[in-house]
Short mmCIF file of C-alpha atoms and ligand atoms in Angstrom, two decimals:
data_model
loop_
_atom_site.label_atom_id
_atom_site.label_comp_id
_atom_site.label_asym_id
_atom_site.label_seq_id
_atom_site.Cartn_x
_atom_site.Cartn_y
_atom_site.Cartn_z
CA MET A 1 -45.85 -91.24 65.43
CA SER A 2 -44.54 -93.18 62.75
CA ILE A 3 -44.36 -91.79 59.26
CA ALA A 4 -45.05 -93.72 56.42
CA PHE A 5 -42.94 -94.08 52.83
CA ASP A 6 -44.67 -94.62 49.81
CA VAL A 7 -43.02 -97.19 47.69
CA ILE A 8 -43.13 -96.25 43.98
CA ASN A 9 -43.05 -98.69 41.16
CA PRO A 10 -40.07 -97.11 38.99
CA ALA A 11 -41.53 -98.44 35.73
CA THR A 12 -44.75 -96.87 36.11
CA GLU A 13 -44.62 -94.23 38.86
CA GLU A 14 -47.80 -95.79 40.75
CA VAL A 15 -47.29 -96.12 44.53
CA VAL A 16 -46.96 -99.80 45.07
CA ARG A 17 -47.41 -99.55 48.89
CA SER A 18 -47.18 -97.38 51.91
CA VAL A 19 -44.53 -98.64 54.46
CA PRO A 20 -44.16 -97.48 58.22
CA LEU A 21 -40.86 -96.28 58.85
CA THR A 22 -39.35 -97.35 62.02
CA THR A 23 -38.63 -94.73 64.74
CA ALA A 24 -35.33 -94.28 66.93
CA ASP A 25 -37.25 -95.71 69.83
CA GLY A 26 -38.91 -98.26 67.59
CA THR A 27 -35.13 -99.15 66.75
CA ASP A 28 -33.87 -99.34 70.25
CA ALA A 29 -36.92 -101.44 71.37
CA ALA A 30 -36.04 -103.92 68.11
CA ILE A 31 -32.19 -103.99 69.29
CA ALA A 32 -33.40 -104.93 72.80
CA ARG A 33 -35.63 -107.45 71.76
CA ALA A 34 -32.91 -109.03 69.51
CA GLY A 35 -30.52 -109.10 72.69
CA ALA A 36 -33.19 -111.00 74.48
CA ALA A 37 -33.29 -113.16 71.73
CA LEU A 38 -29.60 -114.05 71.54
CA PRO A 39 -28.56 -116.44 74.34
CA ALA A 40 -31.40 -118.91 73.16
CA TRP A 41 -30.58 -118.85 69.67
CA ARG A 42 -26.75 -119.15 70.20
CA ALA A 43 -27.44 -122.27 72.34
CA VAL A 44 -29.62 -123.90 69.67
CA ALA A 45 -27.83 -127.31 68.77
CA PRO A 46 -25.43 -126.62 65.63
CA ALA A 47 -27.57 -129.56 63.83
CA ASP A 48 -30.74 -127.59 64.63
CA ARG A 49 -29.62 -124.18 63.54
CA ALA A 50 -28.16 -125.77 60.31
CA ARG A 51 -31.96 -127.36 59.88
CA LEU A 52 -33.76 -124.25 60.52
CA LEU A 53 -31.60 -122.45 58.11
CA ARG A 54 -32.54 -124.94 55.48
CA ARG A 55 -35.93 -124.51 55.98
CA PHE A 56 -35.63 -120.82 55.48
CA ALA A 57 -34.05 -121.79 52.14
CA ASP A 58 -36.84 -123.75 51.13
CA ALA A 59 -39.38 -121.24 52.24
CA VAL A 60 -37.64 -118.66 50.02
CA ASP A 61 -37.36 -121.40 47.31
CA ALA A 62 -41.21 -121.90 47.45
CA ASP A 63 -41.79 -118.19 47.30
CA ILE A 64 -39.34 -117.06 44.50
CA GLU A 65 -41.80 -116.02 42.15
CA ASN A 66 -43.76 -114.03 44.71
CA LEU A 67 -40.26 -112.50 45.88
CA ALA A 68 -39.05 -111.93 42.25
CA ARG A 69 -42.38 -110.07 41.34
CA LEU A 70 -42.39 -108.01 44.26
CA GLU A 71 -38.72 -106.82 43.35
CA VAL A 72 -39.89 -106.12 39.56
CA ALA A 73 -42.71 -103.91 41.24
CA ASN A 74 -40.41 -102.24 44.10
CA SER A 75 -37.05 -101.93 42.26
CA GLY A 76 -37.54 -101.98 38.27
CA HIS A 77 -35.49 -105.07 38.17
CA THR A 78 -36.28 -107.25 34.91
CA ILE A 79 -37.89 -110.71 36.01
CA GLY A 80 -34.80 -112.72 34.93
CA ASN A 81 -32.57 -111.11 37.44
CA ALA A 82 -34.99 -110.58 40.15
CA ARG A 83 -35.76 -114.63 39.95
CA TRP A 84 -31.81 -114.97 40.18
CA GLU A 85 -31.79 -112.78 42.95
CA ALA A 86 -34.47 -114.53 45.18
CA GLY A 87 -32.47 -117.77 44.23
CA ASN A 88 -29.36 -116.32 45.56
CA VAL A 89 -30.87 -115.64 48.69
CA ARG A 90 -31.90 -119.57 48.83
CA ASP A 91 -28.40 -120.51 47.84
CA LEU A 92 -26.67 -118.64 50.42
CA LEU A 93 -29.18 -119.88 53.16
CA ASN A 94 -28.25 -123.48 52.06
CA TYR A 95 -24.51 -122.70 51.59
CA TYR A 96 -24.16 -121.10 55.13
CA SER A 97 -26.54 -123.76 56.65
CA ALA A 98 -23.19 -125.65 56.29
CA ALA A 99 -21.57 -123.67 58.73
CA PRO A 100 -23.01 -124.42 62.16
CA GLU A 101 -21.63 -127.71 62.43
CA ARG A 102 -18.26 -126.60 61.00
CA LEU A 103 -17.36 -123.81 63.33
CA ASN A 104 -14.41 -125.52 64.37
CA GLY A 105 -12.08 -124.35 66.95
CA LYS A 106 -8.42 -125.32 67.14
CA GLN A 107 -6.37 -127.45 69.68
CA ILE A 108 -2.96 -125.52 69.67
CA PRO A 109 -0.16 -127.63 71.41
CA VAL A 110 1.25 -125.95 74.57
CA SER A 111 3.32 -127.08 77.27
CA GLY A 112 1.41 -127.78 80.77
CA GLY A 113 -1.87 -128.29 79.32
CA VAL A 114 -4.31 -127.97 76.97
CA ASN A 115 -5.40 -124.96 74.65
CA ILE A 116 -8.53 -124.66 72.62
CA THR A 117 -10.00 -122.05 70.75
CA PHE A 118 -13.85 -121.43 69.95
CA ALA A 119 -15.79 -119.11 67.48
CA GLU A 120 -18.18 -117.27 69.24
CA PRO A 121 -21.01 -115.15 67.90
CA LEU A 122 -20.82 -111.19 68.18
CA GLY A 123 -24.06 -110.85 69.86
CA VAL A 124 -26.41 -108.26 67.62
CA VAL A 125 -25.58 -107.76 64.14
CA GLY A 126 -26.90 -104.49 62.10
CA VAL A 127 -27.29 -104.81 58.72
CA ILE A 128 -27.54 -101.79 56.31
CA VAL A 129 -28.76 -102.50 52.66
CA PRO A 130 -28.64 -100.00 49.65
CA TRP A 131 -31.44 -100.25 47.10
CA ASN A 132 -29.79 -101.68 44.18
CA PHE A 133 -29.76 -105.19 44.98
CA PRO A 134 -32.12 -105.24 48.08
CA MET A 135 -32.55 -109.67 48.23
CA PRO A 136 -28.78 -110.37 47.68
CA ILE A 137 -27.06 -107.88 49.34
CA ALA A 138 -29.48 -108.36 52.71
CA ALA A 139 -28.69 -112.21 52.55
CA TRP A 140 -24.89 -111.66 51.74
CA GLY A 141 -24.70 -110.14 55.39
CA PHE A 142 -27.86 -112.24 57.27
CA ALA A 143 -27.21 -115.77 56.29
CA PRO A 144 -23.67 -116.28 57.58
CA ALA A 145 -24.28 -113.92 60.83
CA LEU A 146 -27.36 -116.15 61.50
CA ALA A 147 -25.05 -119.33 60.92
CA ALA A 148 -22.43 -118.24 63.26
CA GLY A 149 -24.97 -117.77 65.95
CA ASN A 150 -25.98 -113.91 66.00
CA VAL A 151 -29.01 -112.33 65.96
CA VAL A 152 -29.59 -109.64 63.08
CA VAL A 153 -31.62 -106.17 62.84
CA LEU A 154 -31.73 -105.42 59.09
CA LYS A 155 -32.31 -102.04 57.65
CA PRO A 156 -33.21 -101.96 53.87
CA ALA A 157 -33.00 -98.69 51.80
CA GLU A 158 -36.11 -96.58 52.26
CA LEU A 159 -36.62 -96.95 48.53
CA THR A 160 -36.80 -100.83 48.25
CA PRO A 161 -38.18 -102.25 51.91
CA LEU A 162 -40.69 -104.64 50.08
CA THR A 163 -38.86 -107.89 49.65
CA ALA A 164 -36.91 -107.35 52.76
CA ILE A 165 -40.25 -107.63 54.83
CA ARG A 166 -41.05 -110.52 52.80
CA LEU A 167 -38.04 -112.33 53.69
CA ALA A 168 -38.46 -111.69 57.41
CA GLU A 169 -41.80 -113.14 57.44
CA LEU A 170 -40.54 -116.12 55.54
CA ALA A 171 -37.96 -116.57 58.13
CA LEU A 172 -40.66 -116.83 60.83
CA GLU A 173 -42.78 -119.03 58.95
CA ALA A 174 -39.72 -121.20 58.71
CA GLY A 175 -39.13 -121.61 62.21
CA ILE A 176 -36.45 -119.14 62.96
CA PRO A 177 -37.44 -117.97 66.37
CA GLN A 178 -39.09 -114.50 66.70
CA ASP A 179 -36.88 -111.54 67.17
CA VAL A 180 -33.87 -113.53 65.83
CA PHE A 181 -34.14 -111.72 62.27
CA GLN A 182 -35.81 -108.72 62.13
CA VAL A 183 -35.94 -105.91 59.49
CA LEU A 184 -36.81 -102.36 60.10
CA PRO A 185 -37.55 -100.34 57.42
CA GLY A 186 -36.71 -96.86 57.85
CA LYS A 187 -34.42 -94.01 57.14
CA GLY A 188 -30.36 -93.98 57.22
CA SER A 189 -29.95 -91.02 59.26
CA VAL A 190 -32.31 -92.51 62.08
CA VAL A 191 -32.34 -96.60 62.00
CA GLY A 192 -28.95 -97.05 60.02
CA GLN A 193 -27.39 -94.29 62.33
CA ARG A 194 -28.78 -95.97 65.51
CA PHE A 195 -26.92 -99.57 64.51
CA VAL A 196 -23.80 -97.52 64.53
CA THR A 197 -24.00 -95.67 67.79
CA HIS A 198 -26.20 -98.39 69.96
CA PRO A 199 -23.56 -100.27 72.17
CA ALA A 200 -25.67 -103.27 72.05
CA VAL A 201 -24.91 -103.58 68.13
CA ARG A 202 -21.58 -105.46 67.98
CA LYS A 203 -21.36 -105.14 64.19
CA VAL A 204 -22.24 -103.12 61.14
CA VAL A 205 -22.49 -104.43 57.90
CA PHE A 206 -22.92 -101.85 55.48
CA THR A 207 -23.06 -101.65 51.64
CA GLY A 208 -23.46 -98.37 50.00
CA SER A 209 -21.74 -95.43 48.71
CA THR A 210 -18.24 -94.52 49.85
CA GLU A 211 -19.50 -91.31 51.40
CA VAL A 212 -21.88 -92.74 53.71
CA GLY A 213 -19.57 -95.95 54.49
CA LYS A 214 -17.02 -93.38 55.67
CA GLN A 215 -19.23 -91.97 58.12
CA VAL A 216 -20.35 -95.21 59.54
CA MET A 217 -16.48 -96.28 59.69
CA ALA A 218 -15.98 -93.46 61.70
CA GLY A 219 -19.08 -93.62 63.82
CA CYS A 220 -18.10 -97.51 64.57
CA ALA A 221 -14.94 -96.39 65.67
CA ASP A 222 -16.06 -94.71 68.82
CA GLN A 223 -17.03 -98.14 70.15
CA VAL A 224 -14.52 -99.98 68.39
CA LYS A 225 -17.52 -101.83 66.78
CA ARG A 226 -16.49 -104.31 64.06
CA VAL A 227 -17.40 -103.10 60.55
CA THR A 228 -17.47 -104.47 57.06
CA LEU A 229 -18.16 -102.34 54.24
CA GLU A 230 -18.88 -102.85 50.67
CA LEU A 231 -18.81 -99.41 48.70
CA GLY A 232 -18.75 -97.90 45.54
CA GLY A 233 -16.73 -99.03 41.94
CA LYS A 234 -15.50 -97.85 39.22
CA ASN A 235 -14.77 -100.74 37.43
CA ALA A 236 -12.56 -101.38 34.18
CA ASN A 237 -13.26 -103.95 31.42
CA VAL A 238 -9.84 -104.14 29.54
CA VAL A 239 -9.64 -105.27 26.16
CA PHE A 240 -6.35 -106.26 24.72
CA ALA A 241 -5.88 -106.77 21.04
CA ASP A 242 -5.50 -110.22 21.27
CA ALA A 243 -9.01 -110.70 22.48
CA ASP A 244 -11.88 -112.29 20.91
CA LEU A 245 -13.24 -108.74 19.81
CA GLU A 246 -16.44 -110.23 18.53
CA ARG A 247 -17.63 -111.64 22.04
CA ALA A 248 -15.67 -108.74 23.78
CA ALA A 249 -18.18 -106.16 22.40
CA ALA A 250 -20.98 -108.48 22.35
CA THR A 251 -20.94 -108.92 26.14
CA ALA A 252 -19.45 -105.46 27.31
CA PRO A 253 -22.92 -104.00 27.56
CA TYR A 254 -24.37 -106.61 29.70
CA GLY A 255 -21.19 -105.87 31.99
CA VAL A 256 -22.23 -102.40 32.56
CA PHE A 257 -25.71 -101.88 31.73
CA ASP A 258 -27.27 -104.98 33.90
CA ASN A 259 -29.51 -103.80 36.44
CA ALA A 260 -29.39 -100.35 34.58
CA GLY A 261 -25.83 -99.71 35.42
CA GLN A 262 -26.98 -99.70 39.17
CA ASP A 263 -24.42 -102.30 40.09
CA CYS A 264 -21.10 -101.74 42.33
CA CYS A 265 -19.54 -104.15 39.71
CA ALA A 266 -20.56 -101.98 36.25
CA ARG A 267 -17.71 -102.18 34.09
CA SER A 268 -18.29 -98.60 33.64
CA ARG A 269 -14.82 -98.11 32.03
CA ILE A 270 -13.90 -99.62 28.93
CA LEU A 271 -10.13 -99.57 28.07
CA VAL A 272 -9.43 -100.73 24.58
CA GLN A 273 -5.93 -101.19 23.15
CA ALA A 274 -5.45 -98.56 20.72
CA ASP A 275 -4.60 -100.74 17.52
CA VAL A 276 -8.16 -102.24 17.85
CA TYR A 277 -10.32 -99.53 19.20
CA ASP A 278 -12.02 -98.52 16.09
CA ARG A 279 -13.07 -101.78 15.13
CA PHE A 280 -14.42 -102.52 18.86
CA MET A 281 -16.40 -99.64 18.64
CA GLU A 282 -18.00 -100.29 15.23
CA LEU A 283 -18.77 -104.00 17.06
CA LEU A 284 -20.35 -102.20 20.23
CA GLU A 285 -22.40 -99.63 18.52
CA PRO A 286 -24.93 -102.44 17.73
CA ALA A 287 -24.47 -104.48 20.68
CA VAL A 288 -25.59 -101.46 22.59
CA LYS A 289 -28.48 -100.55 20.37
CA GLY A 290 -29.26 -104.00 20.78
CA VAL A 291 -30.13 -104.04 24.65
CA VAL A 292 -33.99 -104.69 24.93
CA VAL A 293 -35.06 -101.85 27.29
CA GLY A 294 -38.47 -102.00 28.72
CA ASP A 295 -41.06 -103.11 30.79
CA PRO A 296 -39.13 -105.03 33.63
CA SER A 297 -41.97 -107.73 33.78
CA ALA A 298 -41.74 -108.79 30.48
CA GLU A 299 -39.64 -111.90 29.96
CA SER A 300 -37.53 -110.60 27.11
CA THR A 301 -36.26 -107.31 28.76
CA GLU A 302 -32.82 -106.95 29.83
CA MET A 303 -33.09 -103.59 31.22
CA GLY A 304 -35.29 -101.75 33.02
CA PRO A 305 -35.64 -98.17 34.67
CA LEU A 306 -33.70 -96.22 37.19
CA ILE A 307 -34.77 -96.55 40.52
CA SER A 308 -36.18 -92.75 41.17
CA ALA A 309 -36.49 -89.65 39.44
CA ALA A 310 -34.04 -88.11 41.85
CA HIS A 311 -31.71 -90.87 40.69
CA ARG A 312 -32.56 -90.25 37.23
CA ASP A 313 -31.45 -86.62 37.28
CA HIS A 314 -28.43 -87.70 39.32
CA VAL A 315 -27.27 -89.60 36.36
CA ALA A 316 -28.45 -86.98 33.44
CA ALA A 317 -26.10 -84.44 35.35
CA PHE A 318 -23.00 -86.21 34.14
CA LEU A 319 -24.10 -85.77 30.44
CA PRO A 320 -24.77 -81.89 29.99
CA ASP A 321 -24.91 -80.48 26.66
CA GLY A 322 -21.50 -81.08 24.96
CA ALA A 323 -21.03 -84.17 26.78
CA PRO A 324 -18.79 -86.56 24.54
CA VAL A 325 -21.81 -89.24 23.41
CA ALA A 326 -20.72 -91.44 20.82
CA PHE A 327 -23.85 -93.42 20.63
CA ARG A 328 -27.12 -94.60 22.73
CA GLY A 329 -29.22 -97.33 23.00
CA SER A 330 -33.06 -96.96 23.30
CA ALA A 331 -35.56 -96.47 26.43
CA PRO A 332 -39.34 -95.91 26.60
CA ASP A 333 -41.32 -92.85 26.50
CA GLY A 334 -43.84 -91.85 29.14
CA ALA A 335 -44.06 -92.82 32.85
CA GLY A 336 -41.14 -94.47 34.41
CA PHE A 337 -37.66 -93.40 35.24
CA TRP A 338 -35.91 -94.38 31.99
CA PHE A 339 -32.81 -93.88 30.68
CA PRO A 340 -30.80 -94.99 27.47
CA PRO A 341 -27.97 -96.96 27.80
CA THR A 342 -25.40 -94.42 26.85
CA VAL A 343 -21.84 -94.67 25.51
CA VAL A 344 -19.30 -91.71 25.96
CA THR A 345 -15.87 -91.38 24.65
CA PRO A 346 -13.94 -88.48 27.07
CA THR A 347 -10.36 -87.52 26.44
CA SER A 348 -9.20 -86.33 29.81
CA PRO A 349 -8.24 -88.79 32.54
CA SER A 350 -9.74 -86.33 35.22
CA ASP A 351 -13.18 -86.22 33.28
CA VAL A 352 -16.04 -87.40 35.82
CA LEU A 353 -17.14 -89.86 33.34
CA LEU A 354 -14.08 -92.02 34.13
CA THR A 355 -13.49 -90.67 37.99
CA ASP A 356 -16.85 -90.79 39.42
CA GLU A 357 -19.25 -93.64 39.89
CA VAL A 358 -22.48 -92.83 37.60
CA PHE A 359 -24.36 -95.74 39.04
CA GLY A 360 -26.39 -95.53 35.57
CA PRO A 361 -26.13 -97.02 32.28
CA VAL A 362 -23.37 -94.66 30.99
CA VAL A 363 -19.90 -96.45 30.20
CA ALA A 364 -16.74 -94.59 29.00
CA VAL A 365 -14.47 -96.11 26.27
CA VAL A 366 -11.16 -94.93 25.90
CA PRO A 367 -7.91 -96.33 24.31
CA PHE A 368 -4.52 -97.46 25.85
CA ALA A 369 -1.39 -98.28 24.13
CA ASP A 370 0.16 -101.60 26.40
CA GLU A 371 -0.43 -103.43 28.98
CA ALA A 372 1.64 -101.27 31.42
CA GLU A 373 -0.54 -98.22 30.45
CA ALA A 374 -3.75 -100.53 30.84
CA VAL A 375 -2.98 -101.57 34.08
CA ALA A 376 -1.96 -97.87 35.24
CA MET A 377 -5.52 -96.77 33.57
CA ALA A 378 -7.47 -99.41 35.39
CA ASN A 379 -5.95 -98.17 38.58
CA ASN A 380 -6.26 -94.56 38.22
CA THR A 381 -9.30 -94.41 40.90
CA GLU A 382 -9.64 -94.91 44.51
CA TYR A 383 -12.04 -97.83 43.60
CA GLY A 384 -10.95 -100.97 43.58
CA LEU A 385 -13.79 -103.42 43.36
CA SER A 386 -13.98 -105.60 40.28
CA GLY A 387 -12.61 -105.77 36.80
CA SER A 388 -12.74 -107.51 33.45
CA ILE A 389 -9.60 -108.55 31.22
CA TRP A 390 -10.11 -109.90 27.92
CA THR A 391 -7.10 -111.48 26.21
CA SER A 392 -6.33 -115.08 24.49
CA ASP A 393 -2.98 -114.66 26.31
CA VAL A 394 -3.03 -116.63 29.59
CA GLY A 395 0.25 -115.23 31.00
CA ARG A 396 -1.13 -111.78 30.29
CA ALA A 397 -4.48 -112.35 32.02
CA LEU A 398 -2.44 -113.70 35.03
CA ARG A 399 -0.14 -110.48 35.15
CA VAL A 400 -2.73 -107.88 34.57
CA SER A 401 -5.05 -109.58 37.15
CA ARG A 402 -2.33 -109.44 39.51
CA GLY A 403 -1.36 -105.82 38.54
CA ILE A 404 -5.08 -104.38 38.84
CA GLU A 405 -5.75 -103.52 42.50
CA ALA A 406 -9.36 -104.89 42.93
CA GLY A 407 -10.97 -107.33 44.79
CA ASN A 408 -12.96 -109.36 42.01
CA LEU A 409 -11.52 -110.05 38.66
CA SER A 410 -12.85 -111.80 35.50
CA VAL A 411 -11.02 -112.85 32.45
CA ASN A 412 -13.04 -113.27 29.35
CA SER A 413 -16.17 -112.85 31.23
CA HIS A 414 -18.04 -110.37 33.38
CA ALA A 415 -18.94 -112.56 36.52
CA SER A 416 -18.19 -110.98 40.00
CA VAL A 417 -20.36 -112.59 42.44
CA ARG A 418 -20.65 -116.05 43.32
CA TYR A 419 -22.14 -117.22 46.75
CA SER A 420 -19.37 -119.52 47.15
CA THR A 421 -16.48 -117.26 46.19
CA PRO A 422 -14.87 -114.34 48.24
CA PHE A 423 -16.42 -110.82 47.56
CA GLY A 424 -15.29 -107.01 48.32
CA GLY A 425 -13.03 -104.08 47.44
CA PHE A 426 -9.60 -102.97 47.67
CA LYS A 427 -8.70 -99.27 48.46
CA GLN A 428 -12.20 -97.11 48.99
CA SER A 429 -14.28 -99.82 47.50
CA GLY A 430 -14.62 -101.49 51.13
CA LEU A 431 -13.27 -103.04 53.93
CA GLY A 432 -13.42 -106.78 54.37
CA ARG A 433 -14.99 -109.63 52.54
CA GLU A 434 -18.50 -111.35 52.24
CA LEU A 435 -19.57 -114.32 50.56
CA GLY A 436 -17.15 -117.57 50.46
CA PRO A 437 -16.18 -120.27 52.66
CA ASP A 438 -14.29 -117.63 55.07
CA ALA A 439 -17.59 -115.09 55.57
CA VAL A 440 -18.83 -116.60 58.76
CA ASP A 441 -15.49 -115.48 60.29
CA ALA A 442 -16.26 -112.09 59.98
CA PHE A 443 -19.54 -112.65 62.32
CA THR A 444 -17.30 -114.67 65.07
CA GLU A 445 -14.70 -113.78 67.48
CA THR A 446 -11.82 -116.11 68.23
CA LYS A 447 -11.61 -116.94 72.13
CA ASN A 448 -8.77 -118.87 73.34
CA VAL A 449 -8.88 -121.03 76.32
CA PHE A 450 -6.20 -122.78 78.26
CA ILE A 451 -6.71 -125.67 80.38
CA ASP A 452 -3.92 -126.22 82.85
CA THR A 453 -3.57 -130.00 83.29
CA THR A 454 -0.60 -130.21 85.49
CA PHE A 455 -2.53 -130.73 88.78
P1 LIG B 1 -26.43 -94.92 50.54
O1 LIG B 1 -24.97 -94.94 50.85
O2 LIG B 1 -27.04 -93.62 50.03
O3 LIG B 1 -27.12 -95.56 51.37
C1 LIG B 1 -26.76 -97.28 51.61
C2 LIG B 1 -27.91 -97.53 52.83
O4 LIG B 1 -27.17 -96.80 54.11
C3 LIG B 1 -29.10 -97.10 52.61
O5 LIG B 1 -30.00 -98.26 53.43
C4 LIG B 1 -29.34 -95.95 53.72
O6 LIG B 1 -30.70 -95.50 54.20
C5 LIG B 1 -28.23 -96.34 54.65
N1 LIG B 1 -27.93 -94.81 55.16
C6 LIG B 1 -27.80 -93.58 54.70
N2 LIG B 1 -27.34 -92.72 55.61
C7 LIG B 1 -26.85 -93.34 56.60
C8 LIG B 1 -26.18 -93.12 57.72
N3 LIG B 1 -25.94 -91.52 58.14
N4 LIG B 1 -26.00 -93.90 58.90
C9 LIG B 1 -26.35 -95.38 58.40
N5 LIG B 1 -26.92 -95.67 57.39
C10 LIG B 1 -26.99 -94.69 56.56
O7 LIG B 1 -26.21 -95.65 49.05
P2 LIG B 1 -27.33 -95.93 47.94
O8 LIG B 1 -27.41 -95.16 47.14
O9 LIG B 1 -28.66 -96.72 48.65
O10 LIG B 1 -26.61 -97.36 47.24
C11 LIG B 1 -25.72 -97.16 46.23
C12 LIG B 1 -24.44 -97.26 46.25
O11 LIG B 1 -24.28 -98.54 47.14
C13 LIG B 1 -23.25 -97.07 45.38
O12 LIG B 1 -22.25 -96.52 45.91
C14 LIG B 1 -22.87 -98.52 44.96
O13 LIG B 1 -21.68 -98.79 44.65
C15 LIG B 1 -22.85 -99.18 46.65
N6 LIG B 1 -23.05 -100.88 46.67
C16 LIG B 1 -21.55 -101.39 46.80
C17 LIG B 1 -21.96 -102.61 46.79
C18 LIG B 1 -20.76 -103.59 47.18
O14 LIG B 1 -20.73 -104.80 47.39
N7 LIG B 1 -19.36 -103.00 47.01
C19 LIG B 1 -23.20 -103.41 46.63
C20 LIG B 1 -24.26 -102.55 46.23
C21 LIG B 1 -24.09 -101.22 46.09
#
C-alpha cells in the first residue's frame, strides 16, 4: 500500500498537493524498467539523442512560468529565483545536448595494431536531490547522465517533489522514451537507500548533507559503486581593507540570504580586515535591513520563508537567548515559516555559528588581521565548497584564491554556479565535479580496445 505525503506551501502553510511515496518494491520495479530501457537508449544515434535533449530543453522553456510558479508554491523560492532555476534546467539540457556527438574516444599509438578508446555509458544512474534547489540540482545530474547514454531514476526530496514530477512529464512529451528518465518521489531511507544497495544502479549522484553523504558513500563502497557527492558548506566571504567596501557590504546580504540562506554556497562567514571592520558593519546594517522579505510570488521579493517548521526550529536553535546578535532584518508575521536575516558576531573560533552549516539566513561577521590570518580562518572548517574574496589587488586575489581550500571561488562577486564551469567541493564538501565541459566524463567508463593488425 502506498503512503502519501502532503506537500506544504512554506509561505502559507497550506497543503499544495498530496504525493504518493514510492515503496521499496516500487523502486525495484522502476529500476528494472530503467534497465530494460537502457539498450535502446544507448543505441539511439548520437545526433538523434542530441535532438531529443534539445526538444526536452524546448519543452522546459515553454513551461518555465508554470515550473517557476510550482516551485514558488512548493519551496517558497522567490519568483525571480524560480524562473532562473527553470531556465537553468533548459540551459543544461541545451549545453549537454552537444555531448552525444562529442563523446570522442582516443586513438593511441601502439605497436602491432590499433588502439582505440570508447566512452561507454554506466547504465542505470540514481540521482538523489535535496530540497533546497529541486530543479537545478536534479538537472545537474540527469542532463549529462542522459547525454552520455545512461538511463536515470531520480528521487526528489520528500518536501519538494513537484517540479521534478513535472520535468519527467515534459521529458515524455518531448519524446524521451518511456522509462529512460523516471522520477520516484519517496523517502531517503527507502528510495534513496535502494539506489545505494540495488546492484543494477551503477552510479549514485547524491546532493545533500555531509552526514547522509557519508552513509551513501559507505553504502556504495560495498559494490564499488560510482558516486558523486555534493555536500554542505561553511563558506567565507573575505573582505580586505583595499576592497570597494560599499559594494562588498551592499552585496554581502545577497551572498548569504539568497534562498533564505538554504544554499550550500551561502557565504555564512564574513571575514573582514580589522582596520575596516567597524565601517563595514555600519554599511552592512542598512543593507541587511533593506532585504525585502515576504510573499515569494511578488516580483519585488528578495527572500522567502524557510522550507518547513522543523527546519525553522533547526535554524532558531543556533540562536538561543544570549546569542551574539548584532542586528536583524525583517520578516512577516503570521502563517509561513519566516525567519529574519540575522547578523551575529561570535568571538570564539569554535562557536557553532562559525563551524556549523546553519542553512538559514544567519551570517557571522568576524575580524582578521592580515592575509595569512584570513586564509587560515577561511580554511578552519572541514567544508570547502565556495567563497568570495573582495580586494582591489589582483595579486592578492590570486594568492588568496590559491590559498583557500574550496572548489568555487569568486573575486569581487558571489557567483558560484554556471552550467558551463565545473562545480564541487574540497574536503568534506564533496567528491567529484558537476557541470562544465567535463561533467559527462563522470557518467561514462573508458573502455580500451586493441586490434591486432599483424595478420
Ligand atoms: P539530506 O542529506 O537530509 O537529504 C538529501 C537527499 O537525500 C534527500 O532526497 C533525502 O531524502 C535523501 N536521503 C536521506 N537519507 C538517505 C539515505 N539514508 N540514503 C539515501 N538517500 C537519503 O539533505 P537536505 O536537508 O535535503 O539538504 C540540505 C543539505 O544539502 C545541506 O547540507 C546542503 O549544504 C546540501 N547541499 C549541497 C549542495 C552542493 O552542491 N554541494 C547543493 C545543495 C544542497
